[in-house]
Amino acid sequence: MGAQFKTHLLQLDTTPKTARDRLIWVKSLLNYAHRDLELTSRNVWNGIDISFKTTKRRRPWSEEELNTLFSQPLFTEKKLPRNKKAGGWAAYWVPLIAVFSGARVSEICQLTADDIDTNTSHPTIKIRSRSEDQRLKTVNAERDIPIHPQLIELGFLKYVEQIKSAPAANNLWPDLPKRNERSGGYFSQWFGEYLKTLQLNGEVDFHSFRHTVRTQLVLKDVSEIAIDRLLGHSHTGSVGSRTYTHIDSQLPTVVCKISYQFNLNN
C-alpha cells in the first residue's frame, strides 16, 4: 500500500516536494501508531521516500532588506493594502510575527484568537491542529511560542482582544481568504508580489524569516535543540520529555534574543 500511495502521489499535478510532504504526513501517523500507541511492531513505511532537489536556495534577510521592508507605510503607518489576498490586518501582523518567532506562514495564517494564551507567566502563541482548518507540517510543529516583547509593545495583544470581543469571531485574521482550503495560500502569493514592488524578489521570501531567526540565534550561542524547539523542527538524537520541558522553560529568554535594527514608528 505504501508503494502504491507513493506512485499515486507522484502522478498528481504537484511538485515532488509536495508529494514528499504528503507522504511524510502519513508516515508520521504510522510512527505515532507504532511508538506512542504501540499498535504495530514497526512502521513498515520507513523505507519508502520521495526524493527531490531544491530548486530555490533561500538565505536569511540582510539588515538592509529588513529595513527596506519594515520602513514601508504598511508597517510605519499601518496603511493596510487594498488587495484582498493580503487579508487586512494579516498583512501587518503576519510578517512581524514571523520575523520575531520564525513561525511558518501556514502556522500563523491559521491561528485563532483562542491560540493566543495570555493566562501564563509569558503570553504564548499555541501552534496546534485543533480543527480541520488547522494543519501542521510535522508532528514536531506542535509547540508554544513565547510572544516577543516587541510584538506586545506594538499592540498585538490588544489586537487579539479586539478579535475576541467581536460577536461570534475566533479567526485571528477574519479578512484573510483561503486558497484550496489553505489559510496561507493567498497570503503567500500576495507577499511575493509585494516583495517584487519593493525589488526584494531575489533570494529572500517569507520562508527566509525562519532562516533569519535561526541565524540570529546560532550567532548568539543558543543551543540547536532550543532553536529546533522554537522553530518546530525535529531534533536529531534522543530527546526525552524532561529535556523538552526544560527547553520550553527557556524559550521566553531565547525569543528575547531575537533583535533587529529597524524601527517601527507607531
PDB file of C-alpha atoms in Angstrom:
ATOM      1  CA  MET A   1       0.000   0.000   0.000  1.00  0.00           C
ATOM      2  CA  GLY A   2       2.879   2.345   0.741  1.00  0.00           C
ATOM      3  CA  ALA A   3       4.407   1.797  -2.685  1.00  0.00           C
ATOM      4  CA  GLN A   4       1.031   2.330  -4.348  1.00  0.00           C
ATOM      5  CA  PHE A   5       0.470   5.528  -2.374  1.00  0.00           C
ATOM      6  CA  LYS A   6       3.921   6.823  -3.394  1.00  0.00           C
ATOM      7  CA  THR A   7       3.129   6.130  -7.064  1.00  0.00           C
ATOM      8  CA  HIS A   8      -0.225   7.898  -6.695  1.00  0.00           C
ATOM      9  CA  LEU A   9       1.420  10.993  -5.184  1.00  0.00           C
ATOM     10  CA  LEU A  10       3.977  11.211  -7.977  1.00  0.00           C
ATOM     11  CA  GLN A  11       1.208  11.088 -10.579  1.00  0.00           C
ATOM     12  CA  LEU A  12      -0.606  14.101  -9.114  1.00  0.00           C
ATOM     13  CA  ASP A  13      -0.147  17.584 -10.535  1.00  0.00           C
ATOM     14  CA  THR A  14       2.124  18.743  -7.690  1.00  0.00           C
ATOM     15  CA  THR A  15       5.825  19.257  -7.078  1.00  0.00           C
ATOM     16  CA  PRO A  16       7.979  16.362  -5.793  1.00  0.00           C
ATOM     17  CA  LYS A  17       8.415  18.295  -2.547  1.00  0.00           C
ATOM     18  CA  THR A  18       4.637  18.494  -2.021  1.00  0.00           C
ATOM     19  CA  ALA A  19       4.351  14.787  -2.784  1.00  0.00           C
ATOM     20  CA  ARG A  20       7.072  14.033  -0.234  1.00  0.00           C
ATOM     21  CA  ASP A  21       5.405  16.244   2.382  1.00  0.00           C
ATOM     22  CA  ARG A  22       2.126  14.348   1.965  1.00  0.00           C
ATOM     23  CA  LEU A  23       3.923  11.028   2.275  1.00  0.00           C
ATOM     24  CA  ILE A  24       5.601  12.246   5.476  1.00  0.00           C
ATOM     25  CA  TRP A  25       2.222  13.187   6.974  1.00  0.00           C
ATOM     26  CA  VAL A  26       1.040   9.582   6.697  1.00  0.00           C
ATOM     27  CA  LYS A  27       4.384   8.198   7.860  1.00  0.00           C
ATOM     28  CA  SER A  28       4.154  10.440  10.929  1.00  0.00           C
ATOM     29  CA  LEU A  29       0.774   8.951  11.710  1.00  0.00           C
ATOM     30  CA  LEU A  30       2.200   5.448  11.371  1.00  0.00           C
ATOM     31  CA  ASN A  31       5.108   6.424  13.630  1.00  0.00           C
ATOM     32  CA  TYR A  32       2.603   7.596  16.223  1.00  0.00           C
ATOM     33  CA  ALA A  33       0.719   4.295  15.976  1.00  0.00           C
ATOM     34  CA  HIS A  34       3.975   2.396  16.494  1.00  0.00           C
ATOM     35  CA  ARG A  35       5.947   4.446  19.026  1.00  0.00           C
ATOM     36  CA  ASP A  36       3.218   6.048  21.133  1.00  0.00           C
ATOM     37  CA  LEU A  37       0.194   3.781  20.836  1.00  0.00           C
ATOM     38  CA  GLU A  38       2.218   0.568  20.334  1.00  0.00           C
ATOM     39  CA  LEU A  39      -0.402  -0.732  17.910  1.00  0.00           C
ATOM     40  CA  THR A  40       2.199  -2.056  15.470  1.00  0.00           C
ATOM     41  CA  SER A  41       5.556  -3.769  15.889  1.00  0.00           C
ATOM     42  CA  ARG A  42       7.206  -1.310  13.469  1.00  0.00           C
ATOM     43  CA  ASN A  43       6.468   1.355  10.868  1.00  0.00           C
ATOM     44  CA  VAL A  44       6.524  -0.643   7.652  1.00  0.00           C
ATOM     45  CA  TRP A  45       6.644   2.567   5.558  1.00  0.00           C
ATOM     46  CA  ASN A  46      10.015   3.682   6.963  1.00  0.00           C
ATOM     47  CA  GLY A  47      11.891   2.659   3.825  1.00  0.00           C
ATOM     48  CA  ILE A  48       9.516   4.495   1.478  1.00  0.00           C
ATOM     49  CA  ASP A  49      10.536   8.004   0.486  1.00  0.00           C
ATOM     50  CA  ILE A  50      10.294  10.554  -2.325  1.00  0.00           C
ATOM     51  CA  SER A  51      13.450  12.475  -3.196  1.00  0.00           C
ATOM     52  CA  PHE A  52      13.522  15.951  -4.670  1.00  0.00           C
ATOM     53  CA  LYS A  53      16.008  18.669  -5.477  1.00  0.00           C
ATOM     54  CA  THR A  54      15.645  22.134  -4.003  1.00  0.00           C
ATOM     55  CA  THR A  55      15.221  24.491  -6.934  1.00  0.00           C
ATOM     56  CA  LYS A  56      15.448  27.693  -4.921  1.00  0.00           C
ATOM     57  CA  ARG A  57      18.117  28.367  -2.341  1.00  0.00           C
ATOM     58  CA  ARG A  58      16.953  30.559   0.500  1.00  0.00           C
ATOM     59  CA  ARG A  59      19.084  32.665   2.773  1.00  0.00           C
ATOM     60  CA  PRO A  60      18.443  34.954   5.753  1.00  0.00           C
ATOM     61  CA  TRP A  61      17.254  38.507   5.196  1.00  0.00           C
ATOM     62  CA  SER A  62      20.022  41.079   5.290  1.00  0.00           C
ATOM     63  CA  GLU A  63      19.739  44.105   7.579  1.00  0.00           C
ATOM     64  CA  GLU A  64      19.292  46.334   4.537  1.00  0.00           C
ATOM     65  CA  GLU A  65      16.468  44.178   3.163  1.00  0.00           C
ATOM     66  CA  LEU A  66      14.684  44.135   6.519  1.00  0.00           C
ATOM     67  CA  ASN A  67      14.982  47.912   6.725  1.00  0.00           C
ATOM     68  CA  THR A  68      13.503  48.224   3.238  1.00  0.00           C
ATOM     69  CA  LEU A  69      10.542  46.018   4.104  1.00  0.00           C
ATOM     70  CA  PHE A  70       9.689  47.389   7.531  1.00  0.00           C
ATOM     71  CA  SER A  71      10.191  51.032   6.564  1.00  0.00           C
ATOM     72  CA  GLN A  72       7.168  50.824   4.272  1.00  0.00           C
ATOM     73  CA  PRO A  73       3.952  52.723   5.218  1.00  0.00           C
ATOM     74  CA  LEU A  74       2.287  49.347   5.827  1.00  0.00           C
ATOM     75  CA  PHE A  75       4.421  48.946   8.952  1.00  0.00           C
ATOM     76  CA  THR A  76       5.298  52.513   9.940  1.00  0.00           C
ATOM     77  CA  GLU A  77       1.810  53.990   9.420  1.00  0.00           C
ATOM     78  CA  LYS A  78      -0.330  50.829   9.342  1.00  0.00           C
ATOM     79  CA  LYS A  79      -1.596  51.627   5.867  1.00  0.00           C
ATOM     80  CA  LEU A  80      -3.224  48.308   5.044  1.00  0.00           C
ATOM     81  CA  PRO A  81      -3.214  47.149   1.395  1.00  0.00           C
ATOM     82  CA  ARG A  82      -6.497  47.016  -0.501  1.00  0.00           C
ATOM     83  CA  ASN A  83      -5.608  43.698  -2.117  1.00  0.00           C
ATOM     84  CA  LYS A  84      -7.983  41.111  -0.618  1.00  0.00           C
ATOM     85  CA  LYS A  85      -5.280  38.452  -0.740  1.00  0.00           C
ATOM     86  CA  ALA A  86      -3.372  40.424   1.892  1.00  0.00           C
ATOM     87  CA  GLY A  87      -6.128  39.762   4.414  1.00  0.00           C
ATOM     88  CA  GLY A  88      -6.458  43.176   6.038  1.00  0.00           C
ATOM     89  CA  TRP A  89      -4.573  43.244   9.337  1.00  0.00           C
ATOM     90  CA  ALA A  90      -2.871  39.965   8.425  1.00  0.00           C
ATOM     91  CA  ALA A  91      -0.635  41.964   6.055  1.00  0.00           C
ATOM     92  CA  TYR A  92       0.702  43.905   9.031  1.00  0.00           C
ATOM     93  CA  TRP A  93       0.912  41.266  11.752  1.00  0.00           C
ATOM     94  CA  VAL A  94       1.840  38.053   9.927  1.00  0.00           C
ATOM     95  CA  PRO A  95       5.320  39.198   8.727  1.00  0.00           C
ATOM     96  CA  LEU A  96       6.031  40.742  12.145  1.00  0.00           C
ATOM     97  CA  ILE A  97       5.118  37.540  13.968  1.00  0.00           C
ATOM     98  CA  ALA A  98       7.320  35.587  11.563  1.00  0.00           C
ATOM     99  CA  VAL A  99      10.391  37.793  11.944  1.00  0.00           C
ATOM    100  CA  PHE A 100      10.094  37.693  15.750  1.00  0.00           C
ATOM    101  CA  SER A 101       9.378  33.970  16.062  1.00  0.00           C
ATOM    102  CA  GLY A 102      10.446  32.064  12.940  1.00  0.00           C
ATOM    103  CA  ALA A 103       6.979  30.510  12.608  1.00  0.00           C
ATOM    104  CA  ARG A 104       5.808  29.237   9.221  1.00  0.00           C
ATOM    105  CA  VAL A 105       3.366  31.287   7.163  1.00  0.00           C
ATOM    106  CA  SER A 106       0.773  28.496   7.296  1.00  0.00           C
ATOM    107  CA  GLU A 107       1.090  28.277  11.084  1.00  0.00           C
ATOM    108  CA  ILE A 108       0.497  31.998  11.529  1.00  0.00           C
ATOM    109  CA  CYS A 109      -2.282  32.355   8.964  1.00  0.00           C
ATOM    110  CA  GLN A 110      -4.392  29.582  10.510  1.00  0.00           C
ATOM    111  CA  LEU A 111      -4.269  30.979  14.051  1.00  0.00           C
ATOM    112  CA  THR A 112      -7.446  31.600  16.013  1.00  0.00           C
ATOM    113  CA  ALA A 113      -7.889  34.029  18.878  1.00  0.00           C
ATOM    114  CA  ASP A 114      -8.015  31.027  21.239  1.00  0.00           C
ATOM    115  CA  ASP A 115      -4.476  30.104  20.156  1.00  0.00           C
ATOM    116  CA  ILE A 116      -3.139  33.219  21.885  1.00  0.00           C
ATOM    117  CA  ASP A 117      -2.702  32.353  25.551  1.00  0.00           C
ATOM    118  CA  THR A 118      -2.314  35.270  27.955  1.00  0.00           C
ATOM    119  CA  ASN A 119      -3.062  33.267  31.087  1.00  0.00           C
ATOM    120  CA  THR A 120       0.528  32.195  31.607  1.00  0.00           C
ATOM    121  CA  SER A 121       3.607  33.867  33.045  1.00  0.00           C
ATOM    122  CA  HIS A 122       4.585  34.746  29.477  1.00  0.00           C
ATOM    123  CA  PRO A 123       1.968  35.188  26.687  1.00  0.00           C
ATOM    124  CA  THR A 124       2.324  32.479  24.062  1.00  0.00           C
ATOM    125  CA  ILE A 125       1.170  31.524  20.587  1.00  0.00           C
ATOM    126  CA  LYS A 126      -0.048  27.937  20.632  1.00  0.00           C
ATOM    127  CA  ILE A 127       0.682  26.167  17.358  1.00  0.00           C
ATOM    128  CA  ARG A 128      -1.897  23.383  17.275  1.00  0.00           C
ATOM    129  CA  SER A 129      -4.090  21.339  14.972  1.00  0.00           C
ATOM    130  CA  ARG A 130      -7.424  21.798  16.719  1.00  0.00           C
ATOM    131  CA  SER A 131      -9.736  21.540  13.710  1.00  0.00           C
ATOM    132  CA  GLU A 132      -9.936  20.680  10.023  1.00  0.00           C
ATOM    133  CA  ASP A 133      -8.887  24.257   9.249  1.00  0.00           C
ATOM    134  CA  GLN A 134      -5.578  23.857  11.065  1.00  0.00           C
ATOM    135  CA  ARG A 135      -2.842  21.635   9.700  1.00  0.00           C
ATOM    136  CA  LEU A 136       0.705  21.137  10.889  1.00  0.00           C
ATOM    137  CA  LYS A 137       3.624  20.308   8.618  1.00  0.00           C
ATOM    138  CA  THR A 138       5.028  17.687  11.014  1.00  0.00           C
ATOM    139  CA  VAL A 139       4.276  16.305  14.462  1.00  0.00           C
ATOM    140  CA  ASN A 140       7.167  18.400  15.809  1.00  0.00           C
ATOM    141  CA  ALA A 141       5.430  21.576  14.680  1.00  0.00           C
ATOM    142  CA  GLU A 142       3.059  21.479  17.659  1.00  0.00           C
ATOM    143  CA  ARG A 143       4.558  23.847  20.208  1.00  0.00           C
ATOM    144  CA  ASP A 144       4.119  27.011  22.272  1.00  0.00           C
ATOM    145  CA  ILE A 145       5.945  30.109  21.019  1.00  0.00           C
ATOM    146  CA  PRO A 146       6.520  32.905  23.557  1.00  0.00           C
ATOM    147  CA  ILE A 147       5.327  36.236  22.169  1.00  0.00           C
ATOM    148  CA  HIS A 148       8.227  38.620  21.605  1.00  0.00           C
ATOM    149  CA  PRO A 149       8.095  41.773  23.782  1.00  0.00           C
ATOM    150  CA  GLN A 150       8.225  43.985  20.682  1.00  0.00           C
ATOM    151  CA  LEU A 151       5.030  42.420  19.350  1.00  0.00           C
ATOM    152  CA  ILE A 152       3.363  43.190  22.660  1.00  0.00           C
ATOM    153  CA  GLU A 153       4.688  46.755  22.535  1.00  0.00           C
ATOM    154  CA  LEU A 154       3.283  47.160  19.020  1.00  0.00           C
ATOM    155  CA  GLY A 155      -0.173  46.194  20.287  1.00  0.00           C
ATOM    156  CA  PHE A 156      -0.557  42.587  19.214  1.00  0.00           C
ATOM    157  CA  LEU A 157      -2.348  41.520  22.410  1.00  0.00           C
ATOM    158  CA  LYS A 158      -4.715  44.468  22.080  1.00  0.00           C
ATOM    159  CA  TYR A 159      -5.492  43.352  18.548  1.00  0.00           C
ATOM    160  CA  VAL A 160      -6.240  39.844  19.831  1.00  0.00           C
ATOM    161  CA  GLU A 161      -8.618  41.249  22.453  1.00  0.00           C
ATOM    162  CA  GLN A 162     -10.459  43.179  19.753  1.00  0.00           C
ATOM    163  CA  ILE A 163     -10.936  39.971  17.768  1.00  0.00           C
ATOM    164  CA  LYS A 164     -12.152  38.123  20.858  1.00  0.00           C
ATOM    165  CA  SER A 165     -14.649  40.860  21.648  1.00  0.00           C
ATOM    166  CA  ALA A 166     -16.244  40.722  18.197  1.00  0.00           C
ATOM    167  CA  PRO A 167     -19.524  38.762  18.026  1.00  0.00           C
ATOM    168  CA  ALA A 168     -19.040  35.080  17.162  1.00  0.00           C
ATOM    169  CA  ALA A 169     -15.478  35.748  15.990  1.00  0.00           C
ATOM    170  CA  ASN A 170     -12.498  33.480  16.536  1.00  0.00           C
ATOM    171  CA  ASN A 171     -10.398  33.549  13.369  1.00  0.00           C
ATOM    172  CA  LEU A 172      -7.457  35.813  14.121  1.00  0.00           C
ATOM    173  CA  TRP A 173      -7.479  37.095  10.518  1.00  0.00           C
ATOM    174  CA  PRO A 174     -11.164  37.340   9.565  1.00  0.00           C
ATOM    175  CA  ASP A 175     -10.417  39.154   6.289  1.00  0.00           C
ATOM    176  CA  LEU A 176      -7.860  36.615   5.045  1.00  0.00           C
ATOM    177  CA  PRO A 177      -9.294  34.356   2.291  1.00  0.00           C
ATOM    178  CA  LYS A 178      -8.327  30.710   1.887  1.00  0.00           C
ATOM    179  CA  ARG A 179      -6.853  29.144  -1.211  1.00  0.00           C
ATOM    180  CA  ASN A 180      -7.582  25.463  -1.782  1.00  0.00           C
ATOM    181  CA  GLU A 181      -8.570  25.226   1.911  1.00  0.00           C
ATOM    182  CA  ARG A 182      -5.174  26.621   2.928  1.00  0.00           C
ATOM    183  CA  SER A 183      -5.182  29.702   5.138  1.00  0.00           C
ATOM    184  CA  GLY A 184      -1.784  30.908   3.928  1.00  0.00           C
ATOM    185  CA  GLY A 185      -2.157  30.237   0.211  1.00  0.00           C
ATOM    186  CA  TYR A 186      -3.362  33.644  -0.951  1.00  0.00           C
ATOM    187  CA  PHE A 187      -1.253  35.441   1.660  1.00  0.00           C
ATOM    188  CA  SER A 188       1.947  33.828   0.350  1.00  0.00           C
ATOM    189  CA  GLN A 189       1.012  34.862  -3.171  1.00  0.00           C
ATOM    190  CA  TRP A 190       0.324  38.454  -2.099  1.00  0.00           C
ATOM    191  CA  PHE A 191       3.529  38.685  -0.064  1.00  0.00           C
ATOM    192  CA  GLY A 192       5.618  37.504  -3.010  1.00  0.00           C
ATOM    193  CA  GLU A 193       4.006  40.118  -5.235  1.00  0.00           C
ATOM    194  CA  TYR A 194       4.526  42.773  -2.556  1.00  0.00           C
ATOM    195  CA  LEU A 195       8.245  41.984  -2.358  1.00  0.00           C
ATOM    196  CA  LYS A 196       8.506  42.483  -6.122  1.00  0.00           C
ATOM    197  CA  THR A 197       7.147  46.020  -5.777  1.00  0.00           C
ATOM    198  CA  LEU A 198       9.979  46.654  -3.306  1.00  0.00           C
ATOM    199  CA  GLN A 199      12.504  44.988  -5.637  1.00  0.00           C
ATOM    200  CA  LEU A 200      13.036  42.295  -2.999  1.00  0.00           C
ATOM    201  CA  ASN A 201      12.159  39.362  -5.223  1.00  0.00           C
ATOM    202  CA  GLY A 202      15.601  37.812  -5.317  1.00  0.00           C
ATOM    203  CA  GLU A 203      16.783  35.200  -2.843  1.00  0.00           C
ATOM    204  CA  VAL A 204      14.527  36.110   0.093  1.00  0.00           C
ATOM    205  CA  ASP A 205      10.874  35.303   0.633  1.00  0.00           C
ATOM    206  CA  PHE A 206       8.569  34.689   3.576  1.00  0.00           C
ATOM    207  CA  HIS A 207      10.257  31.408   4.471  1.00  0.00           C
ATOM    208  CA  SER A 208      13.544  33.313   4.741  1.00  0.00           C
ATOM    209  CA  PHE A 209      12.295  34.746   8.040  1.00  0.00           C
ATOM    210  CA  ARG A 210      12.880  31.277   9.534  1.00  0.00           C
ATOM    211  CA  HIS A 211      16.459  31.283   8.284  1.00  0.00           C
ATOM    212  CA  THR A 212      16.898  34.789   9.682  1.00  0.00           C
ATOM    213  CA  VAL A 213      15.732  33.775  13.152  1.00  0.00           C
ATOM    214  CA  ARG A 214      17.845  30.628  13.168  1.00  0.00           C
ATOM    215  CA  THR A 215      20.946  32.507  12.045  1.00  0.00           C
ATOM    216  CA  GLN A 216      20.477  35.154  14.726  1.00  0.00           C
ATOM    217  CA  LEU A 217      20.108  32.594  17.486  1.00  0.00           C
ATOM    218  CA  VAL A 218      23.058  30.495  16.302  1.00  0.00           C
ATOM    219  CA  LEU A 219      25.272  33.594  16.344  1.00  0.00           C
ATOM    220  CA  LYS A 220      24.084  34.270  19.903  1.00  0.00           C
ATOM    221  CA  ASP A 221      25.142  30.775  21.037  1.00  0.00           C
ATOM    222  CA  VAL A 222      21.633  29.422  21.574  1.00  0.00           C
ATOM    223  CA  SER A 223      21.652  25.616  21.603  1.00  0.00           C
ATOM    224  CA  GLU A 224      20.476  23.791  18.492  1.00  0.00           C
ATOM    225  CA  ILE A 225      17.859  21.874  20.467  1.00  0.00           C
ATOM    226  CA  ALA A 226      16.316  25.140  21.719  1.00  0.00           C
ATOM    227  CA  ILE A 227      16.290  26.589  18.196  1.00  0.00           C
ATOM    228  CA  ASP A 228      14.696  23.419  16.807  1.00  0.00           C
ATOM    229  CA  ARG A 229      12.066  23.513  19.550  1.00  0.00           C
ATOM    230  CA  LEU A 230      11.223  27.144  18.788  1.00  0.00           C
ATOM    231  CA  LEU A 231      11.018  26.569  15.025  1.00  0.00           C
ATOM    232  CA  GLY A 232       9.141  23.281  15.265  1.00  0.00           C
ATOM    233  CA  HIS A 233      11.900  21.149  13.760  1.00  0.00           C
ATOM    234  CA  SER A 234      12.732  17.599  14.766  1.00  0.00           C
ATOM    235  CA  HIS A 235      15.954  17.297  16.725  1.00  0.00           C
ATOM    236  CA  THR A 236      18.426  14.563  15.852  1.00  0.00           C
ATOM    237  CA  GLY A 237      19.227  12.201  18.679  1.00  0.00           C
ATOM    238  CA  SER A 238      17.251  11.029  21.671  1.00  0.00           C
ATOM    239  CA  VAL A 239      15.395  13.806  23.457  1.00  0.00           C
ATOM    240  CA  GLY A 240      13.198  12.938  26.421  1.00  0.00           C
ATOM    241  CA  SER A 241      10.150  14.773  27.734  1.00  0.00           C
ATOM    242  CA  ARG A 242      12.127  16.132  30.690  1.00  0.00           C
ATOM    243  CA  THR A 243      14.624  17.729  28.333  1.00  0.00           C
ATOM    244  CA  TYR A 244      11.862  19.345  26.293  1.00  0.00           C
ATOM    245  CA  THR A 245      10.188  20.618  29.455  1.00  0.00           C
ATOM    246  CA  HIS A 246      13.466  22.237  30.444  1.00  0.00           C
ATOM    247  CA  ILE A 247      13.899  23.728  26.970  1.00  0.00           C
ATOM    248  CA  ASP A 248      10.330  25.070  26.920  1.00  0.00           C
ATOM    249  CA  SER A 249      11.005  26.990  30.130  1.00  0.00           C
ATOM    250  CA  GLN A 250      13.964  28.664  28.404  1.00  0.00           C
ATOM    251  CA  LEU A 251      12.093  29.737  25.256  1.00  0.00           C
ATOM    252  CA  PRO A 252      10.957  33.163  26.565  1.00  0.00           C
ATOM    253  CA  THR A 253      14.636  34.032  27.100  1.00  0.00           C
ATOM    254  CA  VAL A 254      15.527  32.593  23.693  1.00  0.00           C
ATOM    255  CA  VAL A 255      12.856  34.658  21.927  1.00  0.00           C
ATOM    256  CA  CYS A 256      14.103  37.842  23.575  1.00  0.00           C
ATOM    257  CA  LYS A 257      17.479  37.277  21.908  1.00  0.00           C
ATOM    258  CA  ILE A 258      15.846  37.996  18.541  1.00  0.00           C
ATOM    259  CA  SER A 259      16.524  41.647  17.784  1.00  0.00           C
ATOM    260  CA  TYR A 260      16.757  43.974  14.791  1.00  0.00           C
ATOM    261  CA  GLN A 261      17.919  47.464  13.956  1.00  0.00           C
ATOM    262  CA  PHE A 262      14.781  48.561  12.081  1.00  0.00           C
ATOM    263  CA  ASN A 263      12.360  50.874  13.883  1.00  0.00           C
ATOM    264  CA  LEU A 264       8.583  50.874  13.561  1.00  0.00           C
ATOM    265  CA  ASN A 265       7.316  54.391  14.135  1.00  0.00           C
ATOM    266  CA  ASN A 266       3.906  53.624  15.620  1.00  0.00           C
TER     267      ASN A 266
END
